[in-house]
Short mmCIF file of N, CA and C in Angstrom, two decimals:
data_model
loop_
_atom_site.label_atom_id
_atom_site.label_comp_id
_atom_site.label_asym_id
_atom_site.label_seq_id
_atom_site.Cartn_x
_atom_site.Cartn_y
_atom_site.Cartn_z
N UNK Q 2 36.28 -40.40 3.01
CA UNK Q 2 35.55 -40.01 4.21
C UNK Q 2 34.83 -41.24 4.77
N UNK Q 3 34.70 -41.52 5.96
CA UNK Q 3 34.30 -43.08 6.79
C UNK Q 3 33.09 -42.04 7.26
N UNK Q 4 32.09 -43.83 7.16
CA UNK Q 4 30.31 -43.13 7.54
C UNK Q 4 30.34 -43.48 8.60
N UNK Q 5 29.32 -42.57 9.28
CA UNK Q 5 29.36 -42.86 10.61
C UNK Q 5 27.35 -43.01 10.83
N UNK Q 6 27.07 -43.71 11.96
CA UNK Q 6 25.78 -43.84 11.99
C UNK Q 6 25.23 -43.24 13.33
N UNK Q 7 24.20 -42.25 13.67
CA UNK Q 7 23.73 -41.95 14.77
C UNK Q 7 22.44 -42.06 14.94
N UNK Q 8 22.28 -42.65 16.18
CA UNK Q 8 20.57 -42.61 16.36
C UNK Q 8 20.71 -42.52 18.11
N UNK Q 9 19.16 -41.85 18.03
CA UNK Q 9 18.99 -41.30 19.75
C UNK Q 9 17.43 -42.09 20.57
N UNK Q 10 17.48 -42.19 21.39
CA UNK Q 10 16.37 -41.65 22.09
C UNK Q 10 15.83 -41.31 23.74
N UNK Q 11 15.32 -40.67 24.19
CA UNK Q 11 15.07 -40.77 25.31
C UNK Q 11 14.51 -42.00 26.24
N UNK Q 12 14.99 -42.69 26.99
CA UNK Q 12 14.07 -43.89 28.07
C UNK Q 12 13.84 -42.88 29.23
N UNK Q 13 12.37 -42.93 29.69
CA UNK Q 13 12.06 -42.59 31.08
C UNK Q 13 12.76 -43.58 32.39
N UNK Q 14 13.65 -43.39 32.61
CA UNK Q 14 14.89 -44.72 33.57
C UNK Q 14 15.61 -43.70 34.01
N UNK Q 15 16.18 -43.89 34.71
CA UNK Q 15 17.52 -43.12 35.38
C UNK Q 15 18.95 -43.94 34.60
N UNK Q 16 19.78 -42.89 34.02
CA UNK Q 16 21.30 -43.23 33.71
C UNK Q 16 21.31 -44.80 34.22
N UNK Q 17 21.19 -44.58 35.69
CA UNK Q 17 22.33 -46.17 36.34
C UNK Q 17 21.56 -47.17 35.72
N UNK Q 18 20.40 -46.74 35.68
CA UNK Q 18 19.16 -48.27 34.95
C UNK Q 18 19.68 -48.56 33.75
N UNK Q 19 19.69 -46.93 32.70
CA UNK Q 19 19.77 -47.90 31.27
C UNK Q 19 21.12 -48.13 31.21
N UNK Q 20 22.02 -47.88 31.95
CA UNK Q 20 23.53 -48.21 31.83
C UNK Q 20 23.54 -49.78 32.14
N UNK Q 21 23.16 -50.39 33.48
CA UNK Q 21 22.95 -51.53 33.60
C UNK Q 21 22.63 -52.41 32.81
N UNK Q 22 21.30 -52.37 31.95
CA UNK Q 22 20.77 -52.70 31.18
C UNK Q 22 21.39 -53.14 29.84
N UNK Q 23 22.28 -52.72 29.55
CA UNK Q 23 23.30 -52.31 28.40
C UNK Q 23 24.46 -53.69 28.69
N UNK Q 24 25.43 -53.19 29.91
CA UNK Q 24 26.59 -53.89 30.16
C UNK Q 24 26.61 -55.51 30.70
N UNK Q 25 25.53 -55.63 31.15
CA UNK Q 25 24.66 -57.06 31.52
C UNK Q 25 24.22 -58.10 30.67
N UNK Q 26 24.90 -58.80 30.20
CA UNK Q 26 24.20 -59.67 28.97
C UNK Q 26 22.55 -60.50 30.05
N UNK Q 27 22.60 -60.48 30.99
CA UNK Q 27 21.35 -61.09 31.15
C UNK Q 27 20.52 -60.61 31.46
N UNK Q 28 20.31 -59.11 31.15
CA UNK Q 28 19.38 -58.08 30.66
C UNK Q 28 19.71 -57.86 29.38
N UNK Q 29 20.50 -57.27 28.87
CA UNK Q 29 20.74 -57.41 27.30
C UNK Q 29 20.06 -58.79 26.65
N UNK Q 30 19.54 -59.87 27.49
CA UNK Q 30 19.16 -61.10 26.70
C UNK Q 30 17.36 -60.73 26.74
N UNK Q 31 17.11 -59.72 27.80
CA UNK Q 31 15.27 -59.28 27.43
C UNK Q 31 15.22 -58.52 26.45
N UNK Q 32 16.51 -58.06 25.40
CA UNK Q 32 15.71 -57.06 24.82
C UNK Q 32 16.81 -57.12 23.33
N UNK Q 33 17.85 -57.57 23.72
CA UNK Q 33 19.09 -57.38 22.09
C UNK Q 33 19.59 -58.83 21.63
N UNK Q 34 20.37 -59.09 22.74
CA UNK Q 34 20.93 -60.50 22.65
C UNK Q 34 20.29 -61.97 22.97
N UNK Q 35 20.79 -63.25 22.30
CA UNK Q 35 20.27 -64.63 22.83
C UNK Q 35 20.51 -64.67 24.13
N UNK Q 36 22.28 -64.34 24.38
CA UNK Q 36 23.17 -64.50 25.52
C UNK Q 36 24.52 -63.89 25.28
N UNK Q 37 24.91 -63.54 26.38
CA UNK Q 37 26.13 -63.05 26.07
C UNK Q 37 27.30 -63.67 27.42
N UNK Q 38 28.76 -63.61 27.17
CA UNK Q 38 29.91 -64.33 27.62
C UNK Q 38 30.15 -63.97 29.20
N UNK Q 39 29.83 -62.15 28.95
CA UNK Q 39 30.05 -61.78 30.63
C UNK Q 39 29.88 -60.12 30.64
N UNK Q 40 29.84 -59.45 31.45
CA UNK Q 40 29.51 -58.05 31.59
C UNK Q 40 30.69 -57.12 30.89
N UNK Q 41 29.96 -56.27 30.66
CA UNK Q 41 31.46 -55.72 29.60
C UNK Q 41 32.36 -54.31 30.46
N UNK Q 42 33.60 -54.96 30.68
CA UNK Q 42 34.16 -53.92 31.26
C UNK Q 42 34.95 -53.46 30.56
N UNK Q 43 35.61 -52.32 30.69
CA UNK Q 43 36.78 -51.84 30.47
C UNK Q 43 38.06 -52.62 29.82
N UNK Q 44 38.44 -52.72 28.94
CA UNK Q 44 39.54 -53.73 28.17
C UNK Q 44 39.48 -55.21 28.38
N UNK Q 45 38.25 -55.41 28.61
CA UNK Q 45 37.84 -57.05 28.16
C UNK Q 45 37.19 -57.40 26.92
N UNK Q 46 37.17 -58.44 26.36
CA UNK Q 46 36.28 -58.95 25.60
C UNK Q 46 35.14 -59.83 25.91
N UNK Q 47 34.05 -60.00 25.00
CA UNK Q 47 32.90 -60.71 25.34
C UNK Q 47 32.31 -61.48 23.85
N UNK Q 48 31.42 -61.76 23.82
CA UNK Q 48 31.01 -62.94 23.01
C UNK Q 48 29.51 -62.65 22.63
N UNK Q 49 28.79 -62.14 22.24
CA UNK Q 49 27.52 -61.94 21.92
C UNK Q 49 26.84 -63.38 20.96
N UNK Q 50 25.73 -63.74 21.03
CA UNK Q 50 24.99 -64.25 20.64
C UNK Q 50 23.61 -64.11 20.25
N UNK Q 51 23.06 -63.63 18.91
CA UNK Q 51 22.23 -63.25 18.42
C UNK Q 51 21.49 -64.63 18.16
N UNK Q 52 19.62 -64.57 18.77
CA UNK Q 52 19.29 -65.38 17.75
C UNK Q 52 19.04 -65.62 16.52
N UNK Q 53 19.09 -64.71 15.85
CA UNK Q 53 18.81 -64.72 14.41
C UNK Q 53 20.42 -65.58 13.61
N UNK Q 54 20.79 -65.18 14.36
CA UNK Q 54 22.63 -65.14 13.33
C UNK Q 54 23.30 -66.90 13.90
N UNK Q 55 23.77 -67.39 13.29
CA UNK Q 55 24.62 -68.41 13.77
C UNK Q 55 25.87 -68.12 14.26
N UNK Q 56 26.82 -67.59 14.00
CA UNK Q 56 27.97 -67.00 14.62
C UNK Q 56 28.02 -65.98 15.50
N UNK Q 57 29.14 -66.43 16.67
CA UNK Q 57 29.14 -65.87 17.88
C UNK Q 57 29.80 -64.36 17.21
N UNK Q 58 29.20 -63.24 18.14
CA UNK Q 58 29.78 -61.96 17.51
C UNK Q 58 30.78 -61.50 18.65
N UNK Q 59 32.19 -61.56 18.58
CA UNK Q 59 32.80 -61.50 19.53
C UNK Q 59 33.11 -59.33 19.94
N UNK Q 60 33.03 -58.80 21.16
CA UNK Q 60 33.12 -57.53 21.13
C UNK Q 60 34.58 -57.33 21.82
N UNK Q 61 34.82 -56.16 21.75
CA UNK Q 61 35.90 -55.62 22.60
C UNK Q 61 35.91 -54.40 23.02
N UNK Q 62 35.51 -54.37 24.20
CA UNK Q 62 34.56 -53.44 25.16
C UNK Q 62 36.69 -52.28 25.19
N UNK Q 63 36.41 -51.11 24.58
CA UNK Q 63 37.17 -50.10 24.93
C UNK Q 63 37.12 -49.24 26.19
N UNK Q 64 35.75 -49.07 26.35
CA UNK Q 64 36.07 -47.99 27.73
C UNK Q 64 34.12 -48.04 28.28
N UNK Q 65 34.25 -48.28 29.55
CA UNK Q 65 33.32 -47.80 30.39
C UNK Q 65 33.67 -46.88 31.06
N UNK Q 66 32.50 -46.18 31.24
CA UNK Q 66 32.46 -44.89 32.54
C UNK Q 66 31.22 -44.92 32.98
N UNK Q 67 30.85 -45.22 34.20
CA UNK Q 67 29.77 -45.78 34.82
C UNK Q 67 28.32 -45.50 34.75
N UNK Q 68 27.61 -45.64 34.23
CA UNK Q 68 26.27 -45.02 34.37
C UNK Q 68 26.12 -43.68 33.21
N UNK Q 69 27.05 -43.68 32.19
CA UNK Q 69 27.57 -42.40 31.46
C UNK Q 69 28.31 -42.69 29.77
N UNK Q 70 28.91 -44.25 29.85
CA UNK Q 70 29.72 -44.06 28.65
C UNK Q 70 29.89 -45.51 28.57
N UNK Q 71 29.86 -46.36 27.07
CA UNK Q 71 30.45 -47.25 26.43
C UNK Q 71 30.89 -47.22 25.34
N UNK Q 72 32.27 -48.19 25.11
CA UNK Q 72 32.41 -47.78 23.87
C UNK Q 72 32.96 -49.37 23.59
N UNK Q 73 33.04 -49.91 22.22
CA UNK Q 73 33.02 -51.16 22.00
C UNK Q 73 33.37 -51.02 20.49
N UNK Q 74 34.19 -52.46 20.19
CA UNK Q 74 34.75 -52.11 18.95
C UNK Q 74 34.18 -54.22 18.60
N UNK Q 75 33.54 -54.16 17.05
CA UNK Q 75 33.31 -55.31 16.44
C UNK Q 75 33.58 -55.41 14.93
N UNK Q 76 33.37 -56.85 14.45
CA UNK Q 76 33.41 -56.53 12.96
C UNK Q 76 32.12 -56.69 12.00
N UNK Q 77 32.57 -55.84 11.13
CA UNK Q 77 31.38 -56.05 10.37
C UNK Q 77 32.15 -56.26 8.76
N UNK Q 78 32.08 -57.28 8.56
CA UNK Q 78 32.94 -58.13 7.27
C UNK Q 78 33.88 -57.57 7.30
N UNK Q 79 34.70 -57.98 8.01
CA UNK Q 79 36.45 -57.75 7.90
C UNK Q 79 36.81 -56.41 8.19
N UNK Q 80 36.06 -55.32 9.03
CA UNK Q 80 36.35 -54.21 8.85
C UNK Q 80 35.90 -53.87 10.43
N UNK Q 81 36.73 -53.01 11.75
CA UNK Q 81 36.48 -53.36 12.84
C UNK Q 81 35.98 -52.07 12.78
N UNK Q 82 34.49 -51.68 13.27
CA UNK Q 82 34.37 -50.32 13.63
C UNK Q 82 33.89 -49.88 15.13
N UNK Q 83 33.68 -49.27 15.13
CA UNK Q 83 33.79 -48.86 16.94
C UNK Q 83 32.45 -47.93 17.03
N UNK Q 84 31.65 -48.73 18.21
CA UNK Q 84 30.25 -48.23 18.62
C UNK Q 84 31.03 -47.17 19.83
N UNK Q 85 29.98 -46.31 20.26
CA UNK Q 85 29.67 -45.33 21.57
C UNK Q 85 28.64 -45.15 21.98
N UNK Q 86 28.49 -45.47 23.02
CA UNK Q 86 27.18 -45.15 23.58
C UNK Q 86 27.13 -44.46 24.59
N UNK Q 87 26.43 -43.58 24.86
CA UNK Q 87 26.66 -42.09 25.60
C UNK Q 87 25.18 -42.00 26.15
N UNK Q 88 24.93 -41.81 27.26
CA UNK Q 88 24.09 -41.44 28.43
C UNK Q 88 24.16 -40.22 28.92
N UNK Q 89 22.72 -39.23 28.51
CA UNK Q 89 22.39 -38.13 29.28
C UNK Q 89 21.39 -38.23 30.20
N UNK Q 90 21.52 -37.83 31.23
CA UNK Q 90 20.14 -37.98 32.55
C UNK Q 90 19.83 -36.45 32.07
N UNK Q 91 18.33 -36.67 31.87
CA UNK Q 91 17.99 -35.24 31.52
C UNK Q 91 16.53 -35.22 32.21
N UNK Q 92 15.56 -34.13 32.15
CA UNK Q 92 14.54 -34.68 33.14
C UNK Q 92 13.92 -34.92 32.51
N UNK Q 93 13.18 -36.06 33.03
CA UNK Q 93 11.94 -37.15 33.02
C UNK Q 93 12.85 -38.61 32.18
N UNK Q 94 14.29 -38.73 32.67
CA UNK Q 94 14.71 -39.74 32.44
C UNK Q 94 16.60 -39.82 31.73
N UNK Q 95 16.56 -40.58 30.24
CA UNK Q 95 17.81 -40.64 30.12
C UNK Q 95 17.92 -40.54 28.52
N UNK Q 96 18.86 -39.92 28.05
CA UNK Q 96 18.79 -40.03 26.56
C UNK Q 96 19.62 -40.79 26.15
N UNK Q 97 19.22 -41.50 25.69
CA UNK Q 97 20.44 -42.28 24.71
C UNK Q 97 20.89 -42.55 23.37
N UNK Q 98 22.38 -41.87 23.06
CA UNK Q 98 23.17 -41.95 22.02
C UNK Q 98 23.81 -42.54 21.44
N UNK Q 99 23.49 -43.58 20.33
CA UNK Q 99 24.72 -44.46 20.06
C UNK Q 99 24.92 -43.62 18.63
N UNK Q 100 26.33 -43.88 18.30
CA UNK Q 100 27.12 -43.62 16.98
C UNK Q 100 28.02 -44.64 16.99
N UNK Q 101 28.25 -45.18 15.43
CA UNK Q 101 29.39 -46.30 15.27
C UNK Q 101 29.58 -45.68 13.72
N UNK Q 102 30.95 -45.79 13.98
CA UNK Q 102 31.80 -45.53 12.95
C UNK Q 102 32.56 -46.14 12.27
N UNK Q 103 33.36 -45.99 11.08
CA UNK Q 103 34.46 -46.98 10.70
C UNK Q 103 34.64 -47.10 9.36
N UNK Q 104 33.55 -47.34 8.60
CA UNK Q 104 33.79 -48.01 7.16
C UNK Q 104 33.55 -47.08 6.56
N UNK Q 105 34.16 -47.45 5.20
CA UNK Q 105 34.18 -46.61 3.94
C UNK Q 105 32.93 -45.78 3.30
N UNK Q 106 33.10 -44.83 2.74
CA UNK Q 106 31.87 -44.45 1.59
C UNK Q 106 31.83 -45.19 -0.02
N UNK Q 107 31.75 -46.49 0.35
CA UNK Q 107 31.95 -47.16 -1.33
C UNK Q 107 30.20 -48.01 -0.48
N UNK Q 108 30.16 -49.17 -2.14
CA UNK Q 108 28.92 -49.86 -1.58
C UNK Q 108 28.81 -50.52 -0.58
N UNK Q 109 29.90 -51.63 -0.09
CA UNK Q 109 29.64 -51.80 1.08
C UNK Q 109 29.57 -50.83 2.46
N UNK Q 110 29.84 -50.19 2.29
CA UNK Q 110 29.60 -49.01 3.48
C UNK Q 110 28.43 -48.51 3.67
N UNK Q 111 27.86 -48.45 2.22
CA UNK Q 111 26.16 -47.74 2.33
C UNK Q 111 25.59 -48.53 2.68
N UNK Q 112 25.91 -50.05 2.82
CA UNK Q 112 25.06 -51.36 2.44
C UNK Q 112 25.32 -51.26 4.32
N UNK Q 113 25.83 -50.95 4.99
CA UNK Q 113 26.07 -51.18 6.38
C UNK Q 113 25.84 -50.44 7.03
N UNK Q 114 26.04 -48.59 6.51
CA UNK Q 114 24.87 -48.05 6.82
C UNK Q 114 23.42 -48.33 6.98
N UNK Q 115 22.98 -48.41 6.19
CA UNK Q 115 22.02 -48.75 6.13
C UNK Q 115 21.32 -50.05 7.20
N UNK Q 116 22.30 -50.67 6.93
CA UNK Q 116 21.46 -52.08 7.96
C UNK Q 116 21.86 -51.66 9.45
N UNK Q 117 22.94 -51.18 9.69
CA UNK Q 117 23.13 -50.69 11.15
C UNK Q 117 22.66 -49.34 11.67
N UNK Q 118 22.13 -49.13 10.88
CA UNK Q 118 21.16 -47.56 10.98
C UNK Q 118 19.61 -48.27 11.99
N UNK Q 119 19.57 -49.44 11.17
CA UNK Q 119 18.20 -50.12 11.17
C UNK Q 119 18.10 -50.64 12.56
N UNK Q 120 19.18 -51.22 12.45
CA UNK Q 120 19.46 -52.11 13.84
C UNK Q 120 19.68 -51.43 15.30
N UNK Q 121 20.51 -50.28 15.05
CA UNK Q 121 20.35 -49.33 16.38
C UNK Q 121 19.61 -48.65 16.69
N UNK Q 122 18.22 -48.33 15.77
CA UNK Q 122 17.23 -47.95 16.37
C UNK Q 122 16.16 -48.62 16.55
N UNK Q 123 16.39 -50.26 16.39
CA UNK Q 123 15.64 -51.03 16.79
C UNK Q 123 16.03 -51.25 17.72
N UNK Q 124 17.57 -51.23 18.32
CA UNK Q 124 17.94 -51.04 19.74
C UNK Q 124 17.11 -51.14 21.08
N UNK Q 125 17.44 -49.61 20.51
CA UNK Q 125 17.18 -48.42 21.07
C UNK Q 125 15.55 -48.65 21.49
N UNK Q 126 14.40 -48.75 20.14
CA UNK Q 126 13.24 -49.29 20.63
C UNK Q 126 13.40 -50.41 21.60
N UNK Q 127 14.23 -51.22 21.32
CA UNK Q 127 13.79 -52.61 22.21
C UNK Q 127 13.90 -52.24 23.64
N UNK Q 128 14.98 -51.21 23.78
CA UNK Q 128 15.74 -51.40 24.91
C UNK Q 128 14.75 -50.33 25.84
N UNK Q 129 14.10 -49.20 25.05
CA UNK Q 129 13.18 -48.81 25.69
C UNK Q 129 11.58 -49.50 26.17
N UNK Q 130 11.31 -50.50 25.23
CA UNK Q 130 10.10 -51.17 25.56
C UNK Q 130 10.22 -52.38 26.86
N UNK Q 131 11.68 -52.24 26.99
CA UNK Q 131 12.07 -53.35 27.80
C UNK Q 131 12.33 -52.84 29.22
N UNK Q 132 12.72 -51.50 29.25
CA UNK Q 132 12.66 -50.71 30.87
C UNK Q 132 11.75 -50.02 30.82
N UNK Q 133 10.93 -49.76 29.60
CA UNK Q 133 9.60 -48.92 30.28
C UNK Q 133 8.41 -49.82 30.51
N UNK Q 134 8.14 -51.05 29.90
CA UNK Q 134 7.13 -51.61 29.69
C UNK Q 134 7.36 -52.97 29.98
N UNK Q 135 8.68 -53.69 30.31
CA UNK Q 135 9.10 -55.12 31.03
C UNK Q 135 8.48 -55.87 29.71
N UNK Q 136 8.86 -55.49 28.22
CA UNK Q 136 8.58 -56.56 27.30
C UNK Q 136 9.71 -56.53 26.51
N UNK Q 137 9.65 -57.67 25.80
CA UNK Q 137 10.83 -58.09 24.88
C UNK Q 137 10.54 -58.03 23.09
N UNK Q 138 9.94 -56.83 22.70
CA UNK Q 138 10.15 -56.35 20.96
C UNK Q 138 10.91 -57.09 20.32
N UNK Q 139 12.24 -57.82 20.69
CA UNK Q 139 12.88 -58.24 19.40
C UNK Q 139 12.33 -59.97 19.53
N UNK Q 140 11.54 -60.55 20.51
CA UNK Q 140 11.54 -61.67 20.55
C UNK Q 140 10.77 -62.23 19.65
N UNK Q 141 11.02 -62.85 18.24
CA UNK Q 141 10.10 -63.11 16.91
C UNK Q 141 10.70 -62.64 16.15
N UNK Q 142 10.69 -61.17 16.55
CA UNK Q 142 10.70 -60.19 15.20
C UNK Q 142 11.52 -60.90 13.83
N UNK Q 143 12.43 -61.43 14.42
CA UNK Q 143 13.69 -61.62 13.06
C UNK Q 143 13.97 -62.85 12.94
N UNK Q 144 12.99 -63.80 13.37
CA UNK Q 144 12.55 -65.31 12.75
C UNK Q 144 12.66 -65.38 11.46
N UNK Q 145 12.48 -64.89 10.50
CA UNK Q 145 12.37 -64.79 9.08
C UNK Q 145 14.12 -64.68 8.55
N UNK Q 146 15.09 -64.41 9.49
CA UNK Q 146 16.26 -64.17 9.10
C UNK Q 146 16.67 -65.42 9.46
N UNK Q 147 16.59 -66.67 9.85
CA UNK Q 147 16.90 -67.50 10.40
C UNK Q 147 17.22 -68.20 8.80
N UNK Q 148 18.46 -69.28 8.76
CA UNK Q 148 18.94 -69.55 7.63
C UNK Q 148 18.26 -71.57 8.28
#
């Protein structure tokens, strides 16, 4: 059985905002990424750049649907699993769903659970402190991971 990881939350934004926000590496750079290669469409690839990490994390954007749906496939040690991110406009804003799936139920799987459990709902925080409040949460935070 392959684990899968879900985490939610509501941003007070409208859909088109936090959708934007998302597919834009130079908004994605106030709140997730160092920089990223180019906007992620539909059967392209892109290039992410974390500051914490030395290696470029390359993505491969599966499917947009505008203001409503992403889906993106990366690796995580040799093993490609595939994010979704799903947008509800609901009132007093937008909910947002990511799930990524893929890897095994052995130790490395729990071991990636676990850290990508961590990481998408630090997201998720960042990405809300960053359209509700115009600040950047991850900027520091993960200095200590720096090799």
């Amino acid at each position: 059985m392959k684990l899968t990881i879900k985490a939610k939350i509501q941003i007070s934004k409208p859909a088109k905002q936090v959708f934007d926000a998302i597919i834009d590496p130079e908004k994605m750079s106030n709140y997730f990424i160092e920089r990223g290669s180019g906007k992620m469409e539909t059967g392209e690839s892109v290039i992410w750049n974390f500051p914490e990490f030395p290696d470029d994390c390359p993505i491969k954007v599966k499917e947009i649907k505008p203001d409503n749906f992403i889906s993106f496939s990366w690796d995580n040690g040799n093993v490609e699993t595939l994010v979704s991110i799903k947008l509800d406009e609901v009132r007093g804003g937008t909910v947002v769903t990511v799930v990524e799936d893929g890897m095994e139920n052995d130790e490395k799987g729990i071991q990636w659970l676990k850290g990508n459990t961590e990481g998408w709902a630090n997201f998720l925080a960042c990405l809300k402190g960053y359209l509700e409040y115009g600040i950047n949460l991850r900027k520091g935070a993960f200095d200590f991971m720096k090799q």
